[in-house]
XYZ file of C-alpha atoms in Angstrom:
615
model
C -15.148 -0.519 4.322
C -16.289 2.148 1.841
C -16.198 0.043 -1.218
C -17.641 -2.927 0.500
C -20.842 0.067 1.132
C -20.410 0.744 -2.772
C -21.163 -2.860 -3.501
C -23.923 -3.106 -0.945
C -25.684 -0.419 -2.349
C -25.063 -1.495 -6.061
C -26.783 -4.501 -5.333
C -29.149 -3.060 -3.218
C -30.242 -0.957 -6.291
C -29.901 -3.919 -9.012
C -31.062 -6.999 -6.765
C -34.578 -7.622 -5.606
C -33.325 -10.061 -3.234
C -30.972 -8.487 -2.152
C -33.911 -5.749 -0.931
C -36.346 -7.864 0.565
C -33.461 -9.584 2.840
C -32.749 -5.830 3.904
C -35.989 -5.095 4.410
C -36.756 -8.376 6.761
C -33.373 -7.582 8.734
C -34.970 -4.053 8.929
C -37.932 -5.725 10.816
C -35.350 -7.487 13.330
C -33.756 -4.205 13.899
C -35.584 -3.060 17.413
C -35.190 -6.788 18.920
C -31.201 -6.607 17.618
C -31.166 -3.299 19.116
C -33.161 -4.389 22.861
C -31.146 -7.083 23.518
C -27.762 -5.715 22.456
C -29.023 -2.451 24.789
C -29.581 -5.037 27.731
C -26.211 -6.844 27.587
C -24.360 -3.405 27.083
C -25.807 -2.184 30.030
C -25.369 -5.317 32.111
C -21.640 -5.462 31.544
C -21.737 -1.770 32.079
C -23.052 -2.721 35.526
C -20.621 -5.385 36.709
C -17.506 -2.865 35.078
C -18.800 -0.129 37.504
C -19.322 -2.917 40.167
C -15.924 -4.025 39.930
C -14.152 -0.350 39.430
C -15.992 0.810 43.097
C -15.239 -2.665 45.039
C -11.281 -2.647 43.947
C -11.002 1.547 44.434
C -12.167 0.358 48.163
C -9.359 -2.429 48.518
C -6.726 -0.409 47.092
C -7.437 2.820 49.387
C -7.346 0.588 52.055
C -3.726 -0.971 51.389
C -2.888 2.421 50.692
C -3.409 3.801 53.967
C -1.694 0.533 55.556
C 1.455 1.289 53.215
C 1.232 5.289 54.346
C 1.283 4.220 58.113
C 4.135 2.202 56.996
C 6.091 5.096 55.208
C 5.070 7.277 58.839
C 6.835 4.660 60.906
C 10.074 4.329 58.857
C 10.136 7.959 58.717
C 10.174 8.456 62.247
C 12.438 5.384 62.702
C 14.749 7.788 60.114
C 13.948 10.295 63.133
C 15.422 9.072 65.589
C 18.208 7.845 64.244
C 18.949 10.862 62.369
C 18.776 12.716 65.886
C 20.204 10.252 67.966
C 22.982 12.289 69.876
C 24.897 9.728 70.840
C 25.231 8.293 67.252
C 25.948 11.983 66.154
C 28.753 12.463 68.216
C 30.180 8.967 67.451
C 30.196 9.812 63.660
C 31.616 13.195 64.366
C 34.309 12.474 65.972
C 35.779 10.165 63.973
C 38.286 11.005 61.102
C 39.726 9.689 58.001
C 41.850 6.763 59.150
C 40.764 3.800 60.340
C 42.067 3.441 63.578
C 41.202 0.283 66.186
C 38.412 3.295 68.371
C 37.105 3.966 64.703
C 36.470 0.470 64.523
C 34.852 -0.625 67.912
C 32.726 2.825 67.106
C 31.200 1.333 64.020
C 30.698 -2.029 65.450
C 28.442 -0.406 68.231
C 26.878 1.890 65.620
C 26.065 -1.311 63.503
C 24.355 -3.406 66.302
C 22.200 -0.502 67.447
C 21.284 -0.207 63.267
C 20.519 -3.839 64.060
C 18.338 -3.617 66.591
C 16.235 -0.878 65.276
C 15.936 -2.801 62.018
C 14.512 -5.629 63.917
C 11.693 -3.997 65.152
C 9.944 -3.101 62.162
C 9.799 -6.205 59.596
C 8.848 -3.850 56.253
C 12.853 -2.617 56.928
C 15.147 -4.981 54.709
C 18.359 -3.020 55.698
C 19.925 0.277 57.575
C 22.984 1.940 56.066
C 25.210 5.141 57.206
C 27.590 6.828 55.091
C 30.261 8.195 57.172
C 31.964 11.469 54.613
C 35.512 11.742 56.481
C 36.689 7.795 56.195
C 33.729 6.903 53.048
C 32.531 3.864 54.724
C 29.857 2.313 54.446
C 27.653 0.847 57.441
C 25.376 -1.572 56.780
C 23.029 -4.190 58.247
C 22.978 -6.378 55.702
C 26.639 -6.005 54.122
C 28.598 -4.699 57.733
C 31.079 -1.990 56.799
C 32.959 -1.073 53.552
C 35.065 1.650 52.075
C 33.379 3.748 49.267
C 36.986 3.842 46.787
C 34.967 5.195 44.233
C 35.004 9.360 43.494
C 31.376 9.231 41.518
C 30.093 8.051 44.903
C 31.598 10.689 47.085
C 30.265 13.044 44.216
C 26.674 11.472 44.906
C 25.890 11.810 48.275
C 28.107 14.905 48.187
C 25.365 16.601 45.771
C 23.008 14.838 48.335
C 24.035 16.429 51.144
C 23.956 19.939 49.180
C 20.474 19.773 47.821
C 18.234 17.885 49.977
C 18.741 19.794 53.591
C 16.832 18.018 56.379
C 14.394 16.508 54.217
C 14.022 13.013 52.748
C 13.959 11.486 49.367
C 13.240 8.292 48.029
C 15.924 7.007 45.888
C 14.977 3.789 43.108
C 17.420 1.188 43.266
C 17.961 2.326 39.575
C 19.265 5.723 39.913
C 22.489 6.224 38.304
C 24.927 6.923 41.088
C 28.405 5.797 38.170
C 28.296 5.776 34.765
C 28.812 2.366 35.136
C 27.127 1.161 38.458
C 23.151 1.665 39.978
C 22.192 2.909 43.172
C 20.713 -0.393 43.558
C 24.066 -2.183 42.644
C 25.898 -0.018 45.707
C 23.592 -1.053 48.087
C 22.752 -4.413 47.013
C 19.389 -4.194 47.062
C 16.323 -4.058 44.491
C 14.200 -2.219 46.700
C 13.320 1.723 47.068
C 15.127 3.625 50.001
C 14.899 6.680 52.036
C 17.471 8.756 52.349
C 18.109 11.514 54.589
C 20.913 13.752 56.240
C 22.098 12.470 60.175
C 22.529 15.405 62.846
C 19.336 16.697 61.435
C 19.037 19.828 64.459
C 22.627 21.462 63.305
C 23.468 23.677 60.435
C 26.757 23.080 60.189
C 26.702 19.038 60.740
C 29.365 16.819 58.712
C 27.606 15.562 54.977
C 26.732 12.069 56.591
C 23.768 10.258 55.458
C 21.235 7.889 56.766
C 19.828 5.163 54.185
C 17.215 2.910 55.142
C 15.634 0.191 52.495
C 12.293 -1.176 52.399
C 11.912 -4.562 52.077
C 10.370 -5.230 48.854
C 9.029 -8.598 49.705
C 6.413 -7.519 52.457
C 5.309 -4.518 49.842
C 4.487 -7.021 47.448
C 3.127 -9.473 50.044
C 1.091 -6.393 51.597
C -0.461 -5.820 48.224
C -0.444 -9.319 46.836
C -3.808 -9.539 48.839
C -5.876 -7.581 46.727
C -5.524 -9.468 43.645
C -9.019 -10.776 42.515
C -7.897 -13.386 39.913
C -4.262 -15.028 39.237
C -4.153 -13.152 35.631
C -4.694 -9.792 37.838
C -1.983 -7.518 38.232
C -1.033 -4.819 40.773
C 1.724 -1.854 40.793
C 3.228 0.539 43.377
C 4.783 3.481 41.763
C 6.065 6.356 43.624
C 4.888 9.815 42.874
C 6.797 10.192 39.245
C 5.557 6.822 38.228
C 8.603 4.861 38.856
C 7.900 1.046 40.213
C 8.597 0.481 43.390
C 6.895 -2.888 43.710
C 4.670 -4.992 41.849
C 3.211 -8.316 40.083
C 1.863 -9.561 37.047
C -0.654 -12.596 37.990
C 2.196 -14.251 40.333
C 5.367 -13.143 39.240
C 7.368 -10.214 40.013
C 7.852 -7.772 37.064
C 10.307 -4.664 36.904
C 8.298 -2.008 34.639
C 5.157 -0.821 35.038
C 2.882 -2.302 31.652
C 1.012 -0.211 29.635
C -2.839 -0.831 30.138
C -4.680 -2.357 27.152
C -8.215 -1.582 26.131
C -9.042 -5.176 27.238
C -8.080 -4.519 30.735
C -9.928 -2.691 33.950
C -7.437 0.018 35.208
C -8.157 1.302 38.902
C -5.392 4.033 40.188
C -5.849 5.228 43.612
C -3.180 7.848 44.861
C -1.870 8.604 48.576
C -2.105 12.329 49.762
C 0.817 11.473 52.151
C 3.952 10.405 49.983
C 2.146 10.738 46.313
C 2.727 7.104 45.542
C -0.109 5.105 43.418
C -1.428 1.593 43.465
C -2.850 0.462 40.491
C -4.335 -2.658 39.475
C -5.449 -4.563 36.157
C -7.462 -6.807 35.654
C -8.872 -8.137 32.273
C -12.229 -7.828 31.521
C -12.899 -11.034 29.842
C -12.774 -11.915 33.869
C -15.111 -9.602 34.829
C -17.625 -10.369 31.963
C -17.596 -14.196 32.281
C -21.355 -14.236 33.229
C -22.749 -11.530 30.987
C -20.926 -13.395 27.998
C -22.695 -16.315 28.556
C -26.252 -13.694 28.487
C -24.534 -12.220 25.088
C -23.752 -15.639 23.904
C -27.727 -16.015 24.003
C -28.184 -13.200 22.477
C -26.573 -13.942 19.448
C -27.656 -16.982 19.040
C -30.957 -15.616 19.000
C -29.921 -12.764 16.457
C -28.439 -15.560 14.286
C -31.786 -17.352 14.090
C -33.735 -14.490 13.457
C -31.298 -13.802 10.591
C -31.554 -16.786 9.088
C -35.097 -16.990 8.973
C -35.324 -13.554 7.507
C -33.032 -14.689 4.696
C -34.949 -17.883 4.070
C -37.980 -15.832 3.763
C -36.928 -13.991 1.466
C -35.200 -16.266 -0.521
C -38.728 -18.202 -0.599
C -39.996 -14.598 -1.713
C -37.621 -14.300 -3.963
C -37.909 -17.526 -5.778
C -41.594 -17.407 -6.122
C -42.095 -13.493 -7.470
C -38.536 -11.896 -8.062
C -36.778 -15.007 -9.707
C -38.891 -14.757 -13.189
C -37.586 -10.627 -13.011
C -34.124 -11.925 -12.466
C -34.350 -14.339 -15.556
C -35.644 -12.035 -17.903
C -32.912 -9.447 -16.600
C -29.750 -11.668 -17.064
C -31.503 -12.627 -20.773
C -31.559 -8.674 -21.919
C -27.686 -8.291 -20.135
C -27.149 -11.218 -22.179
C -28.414 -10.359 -25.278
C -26.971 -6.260 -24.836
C -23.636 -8.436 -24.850
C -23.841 -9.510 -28.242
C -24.979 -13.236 -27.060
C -28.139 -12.637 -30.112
C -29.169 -16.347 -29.938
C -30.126 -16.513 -25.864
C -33.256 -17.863 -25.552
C -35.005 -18.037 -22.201
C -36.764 -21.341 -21.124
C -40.521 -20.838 -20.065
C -42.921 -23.124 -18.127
C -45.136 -20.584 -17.012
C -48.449 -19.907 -17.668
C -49.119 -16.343 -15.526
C -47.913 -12.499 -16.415
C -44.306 -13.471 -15.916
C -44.947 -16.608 -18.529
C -46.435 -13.900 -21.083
C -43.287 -11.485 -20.068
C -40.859 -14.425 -21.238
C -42.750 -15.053 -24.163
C -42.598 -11.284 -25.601
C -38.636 -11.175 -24.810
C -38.223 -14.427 -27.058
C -39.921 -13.085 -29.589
C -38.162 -9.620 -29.283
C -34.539 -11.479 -29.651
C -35.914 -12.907 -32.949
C -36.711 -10.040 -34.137
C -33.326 -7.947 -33.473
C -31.050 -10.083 -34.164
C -32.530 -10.213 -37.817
C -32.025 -6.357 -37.653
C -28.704 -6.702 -36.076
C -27.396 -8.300 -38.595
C -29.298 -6.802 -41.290
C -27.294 -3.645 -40.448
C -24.002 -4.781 -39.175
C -23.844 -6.138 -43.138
C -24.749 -2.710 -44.151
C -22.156 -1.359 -41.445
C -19.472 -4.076 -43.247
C -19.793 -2.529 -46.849
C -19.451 1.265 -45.518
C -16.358 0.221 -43.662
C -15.036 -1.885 -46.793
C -15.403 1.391 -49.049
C -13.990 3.815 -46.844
C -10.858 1.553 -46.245
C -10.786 1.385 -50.549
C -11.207 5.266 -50.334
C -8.639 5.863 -47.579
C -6.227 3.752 -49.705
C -6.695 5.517 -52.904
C -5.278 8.751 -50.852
C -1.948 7.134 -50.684
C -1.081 7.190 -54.579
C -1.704 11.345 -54.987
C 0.226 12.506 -51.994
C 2.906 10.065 -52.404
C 2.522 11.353 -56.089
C 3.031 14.951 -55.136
C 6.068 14.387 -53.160
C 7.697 12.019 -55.362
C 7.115 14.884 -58.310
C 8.267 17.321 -55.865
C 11.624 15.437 -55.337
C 11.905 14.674 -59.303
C 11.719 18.623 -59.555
C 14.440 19.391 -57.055
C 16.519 16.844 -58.314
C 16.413 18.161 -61.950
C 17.764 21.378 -60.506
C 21.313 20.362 -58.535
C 21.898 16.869 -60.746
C 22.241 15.512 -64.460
C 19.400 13.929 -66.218
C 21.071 10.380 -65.073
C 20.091 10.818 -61.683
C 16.821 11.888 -63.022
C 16.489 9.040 -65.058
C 17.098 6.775 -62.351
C 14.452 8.351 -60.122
C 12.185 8.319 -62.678
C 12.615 4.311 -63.151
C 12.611 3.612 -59.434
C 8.895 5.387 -58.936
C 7.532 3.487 -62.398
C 8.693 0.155 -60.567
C 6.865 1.499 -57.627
C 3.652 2.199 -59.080
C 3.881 -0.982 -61.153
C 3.748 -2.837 -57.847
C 1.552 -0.427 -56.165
C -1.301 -1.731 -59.278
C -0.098 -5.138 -59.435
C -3.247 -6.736 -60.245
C -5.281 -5.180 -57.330
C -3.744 -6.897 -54.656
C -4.526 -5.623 -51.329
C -1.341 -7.236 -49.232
C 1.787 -8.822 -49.912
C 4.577 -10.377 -47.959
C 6.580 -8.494 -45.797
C 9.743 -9.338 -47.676
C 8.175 -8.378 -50.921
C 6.599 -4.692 -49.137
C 10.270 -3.870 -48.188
C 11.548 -4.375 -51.890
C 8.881 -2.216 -52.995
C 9.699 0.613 -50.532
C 12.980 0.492 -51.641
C 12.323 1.691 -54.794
C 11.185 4.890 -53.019
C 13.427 5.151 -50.464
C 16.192 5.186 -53.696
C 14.170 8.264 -55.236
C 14.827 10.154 -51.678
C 18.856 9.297 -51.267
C 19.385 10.858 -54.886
C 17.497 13.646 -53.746
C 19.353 14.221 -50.375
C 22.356 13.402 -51.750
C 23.196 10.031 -50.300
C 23.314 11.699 -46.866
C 21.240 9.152 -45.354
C 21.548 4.964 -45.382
C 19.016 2.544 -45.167
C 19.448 -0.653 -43.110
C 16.665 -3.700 -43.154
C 16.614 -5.675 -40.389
C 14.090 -8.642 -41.100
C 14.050 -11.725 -39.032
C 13.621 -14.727 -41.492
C 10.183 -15.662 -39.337
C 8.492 -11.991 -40.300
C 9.300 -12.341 -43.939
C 6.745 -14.331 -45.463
C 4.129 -12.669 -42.868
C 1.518 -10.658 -45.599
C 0.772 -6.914 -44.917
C -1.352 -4.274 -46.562
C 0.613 -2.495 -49.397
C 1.879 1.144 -48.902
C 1.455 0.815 -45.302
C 4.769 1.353 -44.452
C 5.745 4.065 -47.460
C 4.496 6.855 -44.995
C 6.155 6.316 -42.416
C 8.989 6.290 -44.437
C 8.345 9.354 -45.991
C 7.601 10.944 -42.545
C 11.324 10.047 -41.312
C 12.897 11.364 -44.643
C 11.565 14.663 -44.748
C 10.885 15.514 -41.227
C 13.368 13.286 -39.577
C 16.708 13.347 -41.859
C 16.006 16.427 -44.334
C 18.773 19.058 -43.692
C 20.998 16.230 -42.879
C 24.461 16.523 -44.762
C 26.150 13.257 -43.769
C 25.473 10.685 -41.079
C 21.482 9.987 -41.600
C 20.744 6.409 -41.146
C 17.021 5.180 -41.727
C 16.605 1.288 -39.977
C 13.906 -0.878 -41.117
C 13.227 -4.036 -38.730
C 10.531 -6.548 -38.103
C 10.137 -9.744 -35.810
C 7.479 -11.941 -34.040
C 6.684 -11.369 -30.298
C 5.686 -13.646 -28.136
C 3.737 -15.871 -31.111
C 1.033 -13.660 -31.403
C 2.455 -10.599 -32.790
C 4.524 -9.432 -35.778
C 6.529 -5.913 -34.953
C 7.441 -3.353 -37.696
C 9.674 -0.627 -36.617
C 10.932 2.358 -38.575
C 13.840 4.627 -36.850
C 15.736 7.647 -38.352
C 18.867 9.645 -36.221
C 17.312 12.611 -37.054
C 15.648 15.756 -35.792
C 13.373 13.724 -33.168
C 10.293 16.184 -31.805
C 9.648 17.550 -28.583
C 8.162 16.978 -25.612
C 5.308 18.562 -26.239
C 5.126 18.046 -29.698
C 5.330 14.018 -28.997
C 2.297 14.459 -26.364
C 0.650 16.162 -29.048
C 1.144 13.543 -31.837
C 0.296 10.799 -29.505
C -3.224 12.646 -28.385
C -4.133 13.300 -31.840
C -3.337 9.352 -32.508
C -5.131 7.968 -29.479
C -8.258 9.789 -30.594
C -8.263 7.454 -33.858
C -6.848 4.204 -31.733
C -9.759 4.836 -28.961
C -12.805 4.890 -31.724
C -15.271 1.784 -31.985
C -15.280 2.231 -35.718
C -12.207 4.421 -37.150
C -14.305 5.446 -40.114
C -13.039 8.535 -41.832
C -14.122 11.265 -44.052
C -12.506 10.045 -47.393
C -11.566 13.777 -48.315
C -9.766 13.675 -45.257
C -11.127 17.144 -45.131
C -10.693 16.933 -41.052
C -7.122 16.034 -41.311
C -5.324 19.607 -40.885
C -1.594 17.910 -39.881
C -0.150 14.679 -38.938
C -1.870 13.026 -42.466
C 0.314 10.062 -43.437
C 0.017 8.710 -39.594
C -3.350 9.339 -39.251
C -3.799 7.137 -42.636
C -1.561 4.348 -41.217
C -3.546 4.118 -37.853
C -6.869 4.376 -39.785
C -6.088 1.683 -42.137
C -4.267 -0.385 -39.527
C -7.077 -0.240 -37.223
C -9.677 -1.216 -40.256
C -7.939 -4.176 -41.953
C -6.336 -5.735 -38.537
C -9.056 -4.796 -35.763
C -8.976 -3.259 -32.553
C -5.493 -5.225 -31.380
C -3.667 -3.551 -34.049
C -1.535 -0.761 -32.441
C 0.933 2.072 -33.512
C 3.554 3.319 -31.317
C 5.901 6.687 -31.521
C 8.622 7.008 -29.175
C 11.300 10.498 -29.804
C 13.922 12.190 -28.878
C 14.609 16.134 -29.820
C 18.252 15.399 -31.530
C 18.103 11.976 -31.173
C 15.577 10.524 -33.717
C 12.263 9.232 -33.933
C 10.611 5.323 -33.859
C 7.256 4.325 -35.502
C 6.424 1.079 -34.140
C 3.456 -1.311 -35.894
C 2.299 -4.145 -33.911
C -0.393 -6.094 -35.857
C -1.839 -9.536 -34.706
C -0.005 -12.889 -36.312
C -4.062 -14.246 -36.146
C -5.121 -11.074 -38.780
C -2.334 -11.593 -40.992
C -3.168 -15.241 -41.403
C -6.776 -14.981 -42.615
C -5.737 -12.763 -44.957
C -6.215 -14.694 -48.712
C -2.653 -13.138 -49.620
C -0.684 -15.567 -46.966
C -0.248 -19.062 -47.442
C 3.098 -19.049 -45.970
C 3.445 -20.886 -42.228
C 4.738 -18.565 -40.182
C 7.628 -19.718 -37.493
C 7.523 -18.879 -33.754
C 11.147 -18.481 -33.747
C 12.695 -15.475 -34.628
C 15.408 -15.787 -37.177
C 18.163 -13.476 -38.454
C 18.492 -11.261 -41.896
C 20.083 -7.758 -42.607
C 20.885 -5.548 -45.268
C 22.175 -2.223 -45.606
C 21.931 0.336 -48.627
């Protein structure tokens, strides 16, 4: 939502049509806001309507159900109290003898009988403790074999004194089996202790289940629409009966924002009826009225946007033209020209920009010509730095050299850096092939292993499609030098220096150099990279040619500045290092750049190709 604001208000700010829409939905704002009040406040209406008229129904079926509850609990009474039902339970013992048995026939048809009378009863059960059986209207009499039952309505008999509680038909009564599951039923029941006037009476217990069907049937009547639903939950919210539009449900569902919810509680047992409704139901009539509404919004809208667009067309669409010609022209597009037909201020506005554009893009390129020949001698300057401070080091390693070895090895250095300077002039070339570079820096690279010894080799791995690929001289030499001295110096065996190129992807042509020496450190790799994105991030790496600015890190800061300047903004120079490990220079210079270059008129193969060689 925020950035859809963000691009509101941008063009809000930059579009004139974009403001005078606003500002004609602006003038629709108070009817919007009247007729959306009107239609909130209707439905408000019928919701409070319909809240009051089913809070009525439901306290009414609750008061039936509590003089229901009354009656079965006075039913539980007198059975409860009934001497002669006492004394028959009482008396009897453990074993099932033929007087046990005519006892519990009699007890069951007077269990019967009672049952009769009141049709919201769905069965009447007695637990007898001393023989566990069961007596039961609806299943007759069994034997309770199981100990976790004993256990139950032993703890029963212990806790709940001459009271009554309502047990669910899914209380846990086994680990394995439901209260429910005893009984056979699916229904709530009350449960209470018989011989109710004596203290010391025998733990036998009195169950008598509702009958779930004539709860539902009982509240069934208040439902206002078949997608309606109502619920009877007792006083910790467990369902005890209830429907969802016509069908019988066993968990109480969570109400939804798109439902009415109406909740009216019973003083007398705690239980709750609650019904939901949805609202779409309720609203059917005020929809239509909203319906209207927007309809009429809708229309309004559009004829504000048509207005303006009309508006717009007539006054703002000359501004927009002469904006998108200036965006157009600040992009570098110098030859946009703007058609004009007009003969009022906005004609004369046209007019004047045309004749602007003429006029700067002869300046334009007046100075990006002068901007070409600055850049052309500073890259001539920044190459001419190369030769003295390769110059000084290559002396530097001469005079070392003369001190530990014979004037052979001297010799030879001395003839290795007059072939490298020979090719360095060679007619004033600017580039040559990549093939042709690496012999040329292996003149110097010789010059360094007589220095150090031979403690380092050199290994060139060249694909054959990179060879013939032109690049500007010395622009690997100090890189080189970079991995001899601070890479492998103070090496005494083991150094290796690899040399590899190849073509990725068709477009570019990859020059790597990697030593196993020192590497750098974290933080000295963050700072060499910082330093180098400074150069890579310019518009126009132009550089003092006294490299008076450049206090370390000179021979890469050459490389990127020449790299950048003679192959463009796609050129790219990447160090990757290791403390112990080594170091990696990686070039990456466009296959395009190389190509116009007048030094190449070698074809250069998308394939990559295969050529080594170690010294």
């Amino acid at each position: 939502m925020i950035p859809f604001f963000r691009w509101l208000l941008h063009r809000f700010s930059r579009k004139i049509q974009v403001r005078l829409t606003v500002y004609f939905l602006i003038i629709l704002l108070p009817l919007v806001a009247v007729s959306l009040f009107a239609v909130g406040k209707s439905r408000s209406i019928v919701y409070d309507q319909a809240v009051e008229q089913n809070r009525l129904a439901l306290a009414s079926v609750m008061d039936h159900i509590d003089l229901t509850l009354q009656n079965v609990e006075e039913i539980s009474t007198l059975i409860a109290t009934d001497a002669g039902l006492v004394e028959m339970l009482n008396k009897n013992g453990s074993s099932l003898s033929p007087d046990m048995i005519v006892d519990f026939a009699q007890l069951l048809k007077q269990l019967s009988n009672i049952g009769a009378v009141n049709h919201y009863l769905s069965q009447i059960s007695v637990y007898h403790h001393a023989s566990d059986m069961m007596i039961s209207t609806d299943i007759g009499g069994r034997r309770l074999a199981s100990e976790p039952h004993r256990d139950w309505f032993g703890r029963f008999a212990a806790t709940v004194g001459t009271g009554i509680r309502y047990v669910m038909p899914d209380e846990r009564v086994a680990r394995n089996e439901t209260f429910g599951q005893m009984l056979d039923t699916d229904s709530v029941t009350l449960v209470r202790m018989m011989d109710l006037y004596n203290t010391d009476r025998q733990p036998n217990v009195l169950l008598i289940t509702l009958n779930k069907m004539k709860l539902l049937q009982a509240i069934k009547m208040l439902l206002p629409s078949p997608k309606a639903g109502i619920y009877l939950r007792d006083g910790q919210g467990r369902l005890i009966a209830g429907t969802s539009g016509m069908d019988g449900i066993s968990a109480v569902p969570q109400p939804s924002a798109s439902e009415l919810e109406v909740t009216i509680g019973s003083g007398y047992s705690g239980w709750q009826l609650t019904l939901m409704q949805p609202k779409r139901e309720l609203y059917e009539e005020t929809d239509q009225l909203r319906m209207f509404t927007v309809v009429i919004i809708a229309v309004s809208i559009l004829l504000a946007v048509g207005i303006s667009l009309l508006v717009y067309r007539s006054i703002a669409y000359p501004v927009h033209k002469l904006t998108r010609g200036m965006k157009q022209f600040g992009e570098g597009q110098l030859n946009v020209r703007l058609h004009n037909g007009r003969k009022d201020e906005f004609g004369f506005l046209i007019d004047s920009f045309n004749r602007m554009a003429d006029m700067q893009k002869r300046l334009i390129e007046d100075h990006y010509e002068q901007q070409l020949r600055v850049a052309r001698t500073e890259l001539q300057l920044l190459q001419s730095q190369i030769n003295p401070h390769f110059l000084y080091n290559t002396l530097d390693s001469i005079y070392w050299s003369a001190k530990n070895y014979e004037a052979d090895e001297i010799g030879e250095m001395v003839m290795n850096l007059s072939k490298f300077f020979r090719l360095s002039l060679n007619k004033g070339r600017q580039s040559f092939p990549l093939e042709e570079s690496v012999s040329h820096l292996h003149y110097y690279i010789r010059i360094q292993q007589i220095r150090f010894l031979d403690s380092f080799t050199v290994e060139y791995r060249l694909d054959e499609a990179s060879k013939s690929v032109p690049i500007l001289k010395l622009l690997l030499q100090p890189l080189v030098e970079n991995a001899i001295l601070h890479g492998l110096e103070g090496k005494e065996e083991g150094g290796r220096l690899i040399i590899s190129s190849w073509i990725e992807e068709r477009r570019t042509v990859k020059i790597s150099v990697r030593d196993n020496g020192k590497g750098m450190s974290e933080e000295r790799l963050q700072y060499v990279q910082s330093e180098l994105q400074l150069i890579a991030r310019a518009h126009a790496p132009i550089v003092s040619a006294d490299g008076e600015d450049w206090k370390d890190l000179f021979g890469l800061r050459n490389v990127l500045t020449r790299l950048k300047l003679y192959y463009g903004s796609e050129a790219a120079m990447m160090i990757e290092s290791r403390l112990g490990e080594g170091t990696i220079v990686t070039l990456a210079i466009p296959l395009e750049r190389c190509r116009d270059n007048p030094a190449s008129d070698a074809n250069v193969p998308a394939d990559r190709g295969k050529g080594e060689r170690t010294a």
